Short mmCIF file of C-alpha atoms and ligand atoms in Angstrom, two decimals:
data_model
loop_
_atom_site.label_atom_id
_atom_site.label_comp_id
_atom_site.label_asym_id
_atom_site.label_seq_id
_atom_site.Cartn_x
_atom_site.Cartn_y
_atom_site.Cartn_z
CA UNK O 1 155.95 -46.43 -37.86
CA UNK O 2 155.03 -44.57 -34.66
CA UNK O 3 155.81 -45.44 -31.06
CA UNK O 4 152.25 -44.40 -30.27
CA UNK O 5 148.98 -45.97 -31.40
CA UNK O 6 146.94 -42.73 -31.46
CA UNK O 7 146.94 -38.98 -30.92
CA UNK O 8 145.59 -39.56 -27.42
CA UNK O 9 148.55 -41.87 -26.67
CA UNK O 10 150.85 -39.00 -27.69
CA UNK O 11 148.99 -36.55 -25.45
CA UNK O 12 149.31 -39.00 -22.57
CA UNK O 13 153.06 -39.39 -23.25
CA UNK O 14 153.55 -35.60 -23.27
CA UNK O 15 151.70 -35.36 -19.96
CA UNK O 16 153.82 -38.14 -18.43
CA UNK O 17 157.01 -36.39 -19.54
CA UNK O 18 155.81 -33.05 -18.14
CA UNK O 19 155.05 -34.42 -14.72
CA UNK O 20 158.71 -35.45 -14.34
CA UNK O 21 159.80 -31.85 -15.10
CA UNK O 22 157.37 -29.94 -12.90
CA UNK O 23 158.26 -28.78 -9.38
CA UNK O 24 156.91 -30.93 -6.51
CA UNK O 25 154.77 -29.28 -3.85
CA UNK O 26 153.92 -25.60 -4.22
CA UNK O 27 151.15 -24.09 -6.33
CA UNK O 28 150.85 -24.98 -10.00
CA UNK O 29 148.94 -23.12 -12.71
CA UNK O 30 146.89 -25.60 -14.73
CA UNK O 31 145.60 -25.07 -18.27
CA UNK O 32 142.57 -26.49 -20.05
CA UNK O 33 141.92 -29.16 -22.65
CA UNK O 34 142.26 -32.85 -23.42
CA UNK O 35 146.08 -32.90 -23.19
CA UNK O 36 146.04 -31.15 -19.83
CA UNK O 37 143.35 -33.56 -18.65
CA UNK O 38 145.89 -36.39 -19.00
CA UNK O 39 148.29 -34.33 -16.89
CA UNK O 40 145.71 -33.51 -14.22
CA UNK O 41 145.15 -37.21 -13.66
CA UNK O 42 148.88 -37.55 -12.85
CA UNK O 43 149.10 -34.51 -10.55
CA UNK O 44 148.52 -36.40 -7.28
CA UNK O 45 152.15 -37.60 -7.76
CA UNK O 46 153.39 -34.01 -7.29
CA UNK O 47 151.79 -33.57 -3.86
CA UNK O 48 150.89 -29.99 -4.68
CA UNK O 49 149.99 -27.53 -1.99
CA UNK O 50 147.30 -26.25 -4.38
CA UNK O 51 146.55 -25.36 -8.00
CA UNK O 52 145.24 -22.31 -9.85
CA UNK O 53 142.78 -23.38 -12.56
CA UNK O 54 142.41 -21.69 -15.95
CA UNK O 55 138.76 -22.75 -16.37
CA UNK O 56 135.75 -24.08 -14.52
CA UNK O 57 136.24 -27.46 -16.24
CA UNK O 58 139.82 -27.73 -14.99
CA UNK O 59 138.78 -26.60 -11.53
CA UNK O 60 136.16 -29.37 -11.34
CA UNK O 61 138.61 -32.03 -12.51
CA UNK O 62 141.26 -30.94 -10.01
CA UNK O 63 138.78 -30.93 -7.15
CA UNK O 64 137.55 -34.43 -8.04
CA UNK O 65 141.10 -35.65 -7.47
CA UNK O 66 141.23 -33.93 -4.09
CA UNK O 67 143.59 -31.17 -5.25
CA UNK O 68 142.90 -27.86 -3.56
CA UNK O 69 142.10 -25.04 -6.00
CA UNK O 70 142.92 -21.48 -4.99
CA UNK O 71 141.92 -18.23 -6.66
CA UNK O 72 144.59 -16.34 -8.52
CA UNK O 73 143.81 -13.31 -6.35
CA UNK O 74 145.22 -15.20 -3.38
CA UNK O 75 148.51 -16.05 -5.10
CA UNK O 76 151.43 -13.69 -5.78
CA UNK O 77 153.23 -15.68 -8.45
CA UNK O 78 153.49 -19.22 -9.73
CA UNK O 79 156.62 -21.29 -10.36
CA UNK O 80 155.03 -22.94 -13.36
CA UNK O 81 152.00 -23.00 -15.63
CA UNK O 82 151.32 -26.03 -17.80
CA UNK O 83 148.95 -26.04 -20.74
CA UNK O 84 148.32 -27.44 -24.20
CA UNK O 85 148.01 -25.48 -27.44
CA UNK O 86 146.12 -25.61 -30.69
CA UNK O 87 149.25 -24.61 -32.62
CA UNK O 88 152.84 -23.85 -31.62
CA UNK O 89 155.81 -22.68 -33.68
CA UNK O 90 159.60 -22.72 -33.30
CA UNK O 91 159.54 -19.46 -31.31
CA UNK O 92 157.13 -21.20 -28.92
CA UNK O 93 154.47 -18.72 -29.94
CA UNK O 94 151.07 -20.38 -29.76
CA UNK O 95 147.45 -20.23 -30.81
CA UNK O 96 145.17 -21.22 -27.97
CA UNK O 97 141.46 -21.04 -27.22
CA UNK O 98 140.09 -24.08 -29.02
CA UNK O 99 138.42 -24.85 -25.70
CA UNK O 100 137.30 -21.21 -25.24
CA UNK O 101 139.43 -20.81 -22.09
CA UNK O 102 141.99 -18.42 -23.63
CA UNK O 103 141.44 -15.40 -21.39
CA UNK O 104 141.90 -17.16 -18.07
CA UNK O 105 144.74 -19.20 -19.57
CA UNK O 106 146.55 -16.02 -20.60
CA UNK O 107 146.02 -14.44 -17.18
CA UNK O 108 147.31 -17.44 -15.22
CA UNK O 109 150.26 -17.87 -17.63
CA UNK O 110 151.17 -14.20 -17.14
CA UNK O 111 152.05 -14.70 -13.47
CA UNK O 112 154.06 -17.91 -13.96
CA UNK O 113 157.84 -17.95 -14.13
CA UNK O 114 157.82 -20.96 -16.48
CA UNK O 115 155.22 -21.85 -19.12
CA UNK O 116 155.41 -25.53 -20.03
CA UNK O 117 153.47 -26.37 -23.18
CA UNK O 118 152.51 -30.01 -23.76
CA UNK O 119 151.46 -31.08 -27.23
CA UNK O 120 151.44 -33.89 -29.71
CA UNK O 121 153.33 -33.14 -32.91
CA UNK O 122 150.17 -32.42 -34.93
CA UNK O 123 150.20 -29.02 -33.16
CA UNK O 124 153.70 -28.09 -34.39
CA UNK O 125 153.46 -25.62 -37.31
CA UNK O 126 155.74 -23.39 -39.37
CA UNK O 127 153.27 -20.48 -39.37
CA UNK O 128 150.44 -19.90 -36.90
CA UNK O 129 146.87 -19.62 -38.12
CA UNK O 130 147.11 -21.31 -41.52
CA UNK O 131 145.15 -24.38 -40.37
CA UNK O 132 143.63 -23.42 -37.04
CA UNK O 133 141.42 -20.30 -36.89
CA UNK O 134 142.35 -17.70 -34.30
CA UNK O 135 139.88 -17.62 -31.36
CA UNK O 136 138.98 -14.15 -30.10
CA UNK O 137 136.92 -13.66 -26.92
CA UNK O 138 134.51 -10.77 -27.36
CA UNK O 139 131.98 -8.90 -25.18
CA UNK O 140 128.60 -10.02 -26.65
CA UNK O 141 127.31 -6.52 -27.58
CA UNK O 142 130.51 -5.84 -29.53
CA UNK O 143 130.38 -9.00 -31.64
CA UNK O 144 129.50 -7.42 -35.00
CA UNK O 145 131.69 -4.34 -34.50
CA UNK O 146 134.69 -6.53 -33.65
CA UNK O 147 133.93 -8.85 -36.57
CA UNK O 148 134.06 -5.90 -39.01
CA UNK O 149 137.47 -4.81 -37.64
CA UNK O 150 138.76 -8.37 -37.99
CA UNK O 151 137.63 -8.39 -41.63
CA UNK O 152 139.58 -5.15 -42.16
CA UNK O 153 142.68 -7.02 -40.87
CA UNK O 154 142.17 -9.63 -43.60
CA UNK O 155 140.43 -12.28 -41.50
CA UNK O 156 137.16 -14.17 -41.93
CA UNK O 157 135.51 -14.28 -38.50
CA UNK O 158 132.95 -16.95 -37.66
CA UNK O 159 130.74 -16.78 -34.57
CA UNK O 160 131.20 -19.94 -32.46
CA UNK O 161 127.51 -20.77 -32.04
CA UNK O 162 126.27 -21.93 -28.67
CA UNK O 163 129.50 -21.20 -26.78
CA UNK O 164 129.60 -18.87 -23.77
CA UNK O 165 132.97 -18.52 -22.07
CA UNK O 166 133.52 -18.84 -18.31
CA UNK O 167 133.52 -15.02 -18.33
CA UNK O 168 130.09 -14.77 -20.01
CA UNK O 169 131.43 -13.72 -23.41
CA UNK O 170 131.37 -15.13 -26.96
CA UNK O 171 134.06 -16.43 -29.31
CA UNK O 172 134.83 -15.39 -32.88
CA UNK O 173 137.05 -17.87 -34.76
CA UNK O 174 139.05 -15.96 -37.34
CA UNK O 175 140.07 -17.81 -40.52
CA UNK O 176 142.62 -16.81 -43.13
CA UNK O 177 144.70 -14.36 -41.10
CA UNK O 178 148.25 -14.10 -42.35
CA UNK O 179 150.04 -14.21 -39.00
CA UNK O 180 153.54 -13.14 -40.05
CA UNK O 181 154.21 -11.13 -36.90
CA UNK O 182 152.38 -12.80 -33.99
CA UNK O 183 153.54 -10.29 -31.35
CA UNK O 184 152.26 -7.33 -33.37
CA UNK O 185 148.97 -8.98 -34.32
CA UNK O 186 148.33 -10.07 -30.72
CA UNK O 187 148.59 -6.41 -29.66
CA UNK O 188 146.59 -5.07 -32.61
CA UNK O 189 143.64 -7.39 -32.01
CA UNK O 190 143.70 -6.82 -28.25
CA UNK O 191 143.36 -3.08 -28.95
CA UNK O 192 140.01 -3.48 -30.75
CA UNK O 193 137.27 -2.18 -28.40
CA UNK O 194 135.14 -5.12 -27.28
CA UNK O 195 137.91 -7.70 -27.51
CA UNK O 196 138.65 -9.32 -24.16
CA UNK O 197 141.65 -11.18 -25.48
CA UNK O 198 142.78 -13.15 -28.49
CA UNK O 199 144.32 -16.59 -28.73
CA UNK O 200 147.78 -15.55 -29.93
CA UNK O 201 150.21 -16.26 -27.09
CA UNK O 202 153.35 -14.53 -28.37
CA UNK O 203 153.95 -11.62 -25.98
CA UNK O 204 154.28 -14.33 -23.35
CA UNK O 205 155.39 -17.45 -25.22
CA UNK O 206 156.04 -20.87 -23.69
CA UNK O 207 159.47 -21.44 -22.11
CA UNK O 208 159.59 -25.08 -23.11
CA UNK O 209 157.50 -27.32 -25.30
CA UNK O 210 157.21 -31.01 -24.54
CA UNK O 211 156.32 -32.52 -27.88
CA UNK O 212 155.26 -36.14 -28.38
CA UNK O 213 156.47 -37.25 -31.84
CA UNK O 214 156.33 -40.62 -33.59
CA UNK O 215 159.84 -41.29 -32.27
CA UNK O 216 159.26 -40.26 -28.66
CA UNK O 217 159.31 -37.14 -26.50
CA UNK O 218 161.25 -34.05 -27.57
CA UNK O 219 161.83 -31.08 -25.27
CA UNK O 220 162.06 -27.97 -27.45
CA UNK O 221 163.19 -24.44 -26.61
CA UNK O 222 162.55 -21.23 -28.55
CA UNK O 223 164.82 -20.72 -31.57
C1 LIG E 301 141.75 -24.33 -24.48
C2 LIG E 301 143.11 -24.40 -25.10
C3 LIG E 301 143.75 -25.74 -25.21
O1 LIG E 301 145.01 -25.70 -24.65
C4 LIG E 301 143.88 -26.11 -26.66
O2 LIG E 301 142.60 -26.01 -27.25
C5 LIG E 301 144.44 -27.51 -26.83
O3 LIG E 301 143.50 -28.44 -26.42
P1 LIG E 301 143.73 -30.00 -26.53
O4 LIG E 301 144.79 -30.36 -25.57
O5 LIG E 301 142.37 -30.58 -26.18
O6 LIG E 301 144.11 -30.31 -27.95
O7 LIG E 301 143.69 -23.42 -25.51
O8 LIG E 301 141.23 -23.03 -24.54
#
C-alpha cells in the first residue's frame, strides 16, 4: 500500500517537502522537468528576489508566475539549486538530461552552494545507467565521431531524433554503459572532442535528496 495514488502524486509531495527546506527570498537556481514543474508552481511562497533558469521551458514557467528570471552572468553565486534526476544513487551521483537540459543544469548547479535533488523513489538506483541511457549533448557536426568513441567505451549510442537542445546541439542517448566509476566516466566522456557535456552528475553531486517513497518523504544524504 502506498501513501500516494500515482508517480505524479509522489513528485508533488517531493516538491512540497523541498519548498519547506529552501531559503526564502534571494536568488534560486531552478532545474527542468516534470518534478521541478510541481516545485515551480509553489515558488511564489518563497518570495524570491529572482531565479536563474536551467532551460527555456523553466524560464517561461517562472515568468508566467511573475517570478523574475535573471541571467547567470549577472549572478555571482547561488545559495541553492533544485532539480530532479533521471536516476540517483546512494552517493547522490545522478544521471540527468532526460529533458535535454543537462548542460545548463550542470552549469547552474556548479555555482550553487547546495544542490537539492527532488525525486520519486522510482529514480533511486543501486548503479547508474543500467535502466536509463546516459544523455550526451554533442555539437551536431561531431555526432558520428562522438558516437564511435562512445562505442569504444562499451556503450550503444542512439541519436535522439528531432531534439535540438536550448544550445542548438543534439543528444546521443547511450545504452549499456557499465558505470562503475561515475566520476571517472563523467570526465572521460567530457574529454571527447565534440561533447558539450554528459548527463553524469558525479563531480558535483547533490547535497541532499528529497525522495518520495510509498511511506512518505525521506531526506537522504550521501553515504
Ligand atoms: C532534464 C532533467 C530532469 O531533471 C530529469 O529528466 C527528470 O525529469 P522528471 O522530473 O520529468 O522526471 O535532467 O534534463
